[in-house]
Coordinates of C-alpha atoms in Angstrom, one line a residue:
M1 CA 7.2 -43.8 -58.8
S2 CA 6.3 -45.3 -62.2
Y3 CA 4.4 -43.4 -64.8
A4 CA 1.4 -44.8 -66.5
D5 CA 1.6 -45.6 -70.2
V6 CA -0.8 -42.9 -71.3
S7 CA 0.3 -40.3 -73.7
P8 CA -1.5 -37.0 -74.6
V9 CA -3.6 -37.1 -77.8
P10 CA -4.3 -34.2 -80.2
R11 CA -7.3 -32.1 -79.5
Q12 CA -9.1 -30.5 -82.5
R13 CA -11.4 -27.6 -81.9
P14 CA -14.7 -28.1 -83.7
V15 CA -15.5 -25.7 -86.5
E16 CA -17.2 -22.7 -85.2
D17 CA -19.6 -22.3 -88.1
G18 CA -20.5 -26.0 -88.6
T19 CA -23.8 -27.7 -88.8
E20 CA -25.6 -28.6 -85.6
S21 CA -24.3 -32.2 -85.9
E22 CA -20.8 -31.1 -86.6
T23 CA -20.9 -28.8 -83.6
L24 CA -22.2 -31.4 -81.2
T25 CA -20.0 -34.2 -82.3
G26 CA -17.0 -31.9 -82.6
L27 CA -17.3 -30.6 -79.1
L28 CA -17.8 -34.1 -77.7
D29 CA -14.7 -35.3 -79.4
F30 CA -12.8 -32.3 -78.1
L31 CA -13.9 -33.1 -74.6
R32 CA -13.1 -36.8 -75.1
A33 CA -9.5 -35.9 -76.0
T34 CA -9.4 -33.6 -73.0
V35 CA -10.3 -36.5 -70.7
V36 CA -7.3 -38.5 -72.0
N37 CA -5.0 -35.5 -71.7
K38 CA -5.9 -34.8 -68.1
V39 CA -4.7 -38.3 -67.0
A40 CA -1.8 -38.6 -69.5
G41 CA 1.5 -38.9 -67.6
L42 CA -0.1 -39.6 -64.2
T43 CA 1.3 -42.4 -62.0
W44 CA -1.2 -45.0 -60.9
E45 CA -0.8 -43.5 -57.4
Q46 CA -1.8 -40.0 -58.7
A47 CA -4.6 -41.5 -60.8
V48 CA -6.2 -43.1 -57.8
S49 CA -5.6 -40.3 -55.4
T50 CA -8.5 -38.4 -53.9
P51 CA -7.3 -34.8 -54.0
V52 CA -10.4 -33.2 -52.5
P53 CA -11.5 -35.0 -49.4
P54 CA -14.1 -36.0 -48.3
S55 CA -14.8 -36.9 -51.9
T56 CA -13.7 -40.3 -53.1
L57 CA -13.6 -39.1 -56.7
T58 CA -10.4 -40.1 -58.5
P59 CA -9.1 -39.3 -62.0
A60 CA -9.0 -43.0 -62.8
G61 CA -12.6 -43.4 -61.5
V62 CA -13.7 -40.6 -63.8
V63 CA -12.2 -42.3 -66.8
K64 CA -13.9 -45.6 -65.9
H65 CA -17.2 -43.9 -65.3
L66 CA -17.1 -42.0 -68.6
T67 CA -16.4 -45.3 -70.4
G68 CA -19.7 -46.7 -69.0
V69 CA -21.5 -43.5 -69.8
E70 CA -20.5 -43.7 -73.5
R71 CA -21.7 -47.3 -73.6
F72 CA -24.9 -46.6 -71.7
W73 CA -26.0 -43.5 -73.7
F74 CA -25.0 -44.4 -77.2
S75 CA -24.8 -48.2 -77.6
I76 CA -27.3 -49.5 -75.1
D77 CA -29.9 -46.8 -74.8
F78 CA -29.7 -45.0 -78.2
A79 CA -28.9 -48.0 -80.4
G80 CA -30.6 -50.6 -78.3
A81 CA -27.5 -52.9 -78.4
D82 CA -27.4 -56.0 -76.3
L83 CA -24.1 -55.2 -74.4
P84 CA -23.1 -55.9 -70.8
W85 CA -24.3 -53.2 -68.4
P86 CA -21.3 -51.1 -67.6
W87 CA -21.9 -50.9 -63.8
P88 CA -22.4 -53.5 -61.1
E89 CA -25.9 -54.3 -59.8
N90 CA -25.2 -52.6 -56.5
D91 CA -24.4 -49.4 -58.3
P92 CA -26.7 -49.4 -61.3
H93 CA -26.4 -45.7 -62.1
G94 CA -22.6 -45.6 -62.6
G95 CA -20.5 -44.6 -59.6
F96 CA -16.8 -44.3 -59.8
P97 CA -15.4 -47.4 -58.2
L98 CA -12.3 -49.2 -59.5
D99 CA -11.5 -52.9 -59.6
P100 CA -8.3 -54.4 -58.3
G101 CA -7.0 -55.3 -61.8
D102 CA -7.6 -51.8 -63.3
T103 CA -4.7 -49.9 -64.7
L104 CA -4.7 -46.4 -66.0
A105 CA -3.5 -47.5 -69.4
G106 CA -6.2 -50.2 -69.5
L107 CA -8.9 -47.8 -68.5
V108 CA -7.9 -45.2 -71.1
E109 CA -7.7 -47.9 -73.8
E110 CA -11.2 -49.1 -72.9
Y111 CA -12.4 -45.5 -72.9
V112 CA -11.0 -44.7 -76.3
A113 CA -12.5 -48.0 -77.7
E114 CA -15.9 -47.1 -76.3
C115 CA -15.7 -43.6 -77.7
E116 CA -15.0 -45.1 -81.1
R117 CA -17.9 -47.5 -80.8
S118 CA -20.1 -44.5 -79.9
R119 CA -18.9 -42.7 -83.1
Q120 CA -19.8 -45.7 -85.2
V121 CA -23.2 -46.0 -83.5
I122 CA -24.1 -42.4 -84.3
A123 CA -22.4 -42.1 -87.7
G124 CA -25.1 -41.3 -90.3
C125 CA -27.9 -41.0 -87.7
S126 CA -30.2 -38.1 -87.7
L127 CA -30.1 -35.8 -84.7
D128 CA -33.9 -36.4 -84.5
G129 CA -33.3 -40.2 -84.3
R130 CA -35.0 -41.8 -81.3
A131 CA -33.5 -44.1 -78.7
Q132 CA -34.1 -47.8 -79.4
G133 CA -33.6 -49.0 -75.8
P134 CA -36.7 -50.2 -73.9
D135 CA -39.0 -47.5 -72.6
L136 CA -36.8 -44.6 -73.9
D137 CA -37.8 -41.7 -76.1
F138 CA -34.8 -39.3 -76.2
T139 CA -33.2 -38.1 -79.4
L140 CA -29.6 -38.3 -80.5
R141 CA -29.5 -34.6 -80.2
Y142 CA -30.4 -34.8 -76.5
A143 CA -27.8 -37.6 -75.9
L144 CA -25.1 -35.5 -77.6
A145 CA -26.0 -32.4 -75.7
H146 CA -26.1 -34.4 -72.4
M147 CA -22.7 -35.9 -73.0

């Protein structure tokens, strides 16, 4: 049994009397760190296990899905960036499948990088800022609350 190369990361509670923006982004960052910590130390076998049959949901699949969700909501839809769609055509709404070459360390690395891209996308944006993606009209506030 070999362990994945994923270590826990610090989680910082958001300030409890912050601005709306500080509260929303702080809670999201707290939850992002929680995702990494929930898979830290798992073996690949544990990361791809389906502990609650008949569900096919796996810890590794959740990390991969959340990576796509970060890209979809913040970079593609909110910022209107021309980036590759995060999911295959046969699963356009983001299921939880894994690819043969996936590793837990690789999935977490991609997740952390996508979260950082999201932070850069929203830095300095107003919570009332509108989505720039085609045919979209949600605000950054909505996207942060959704996430």
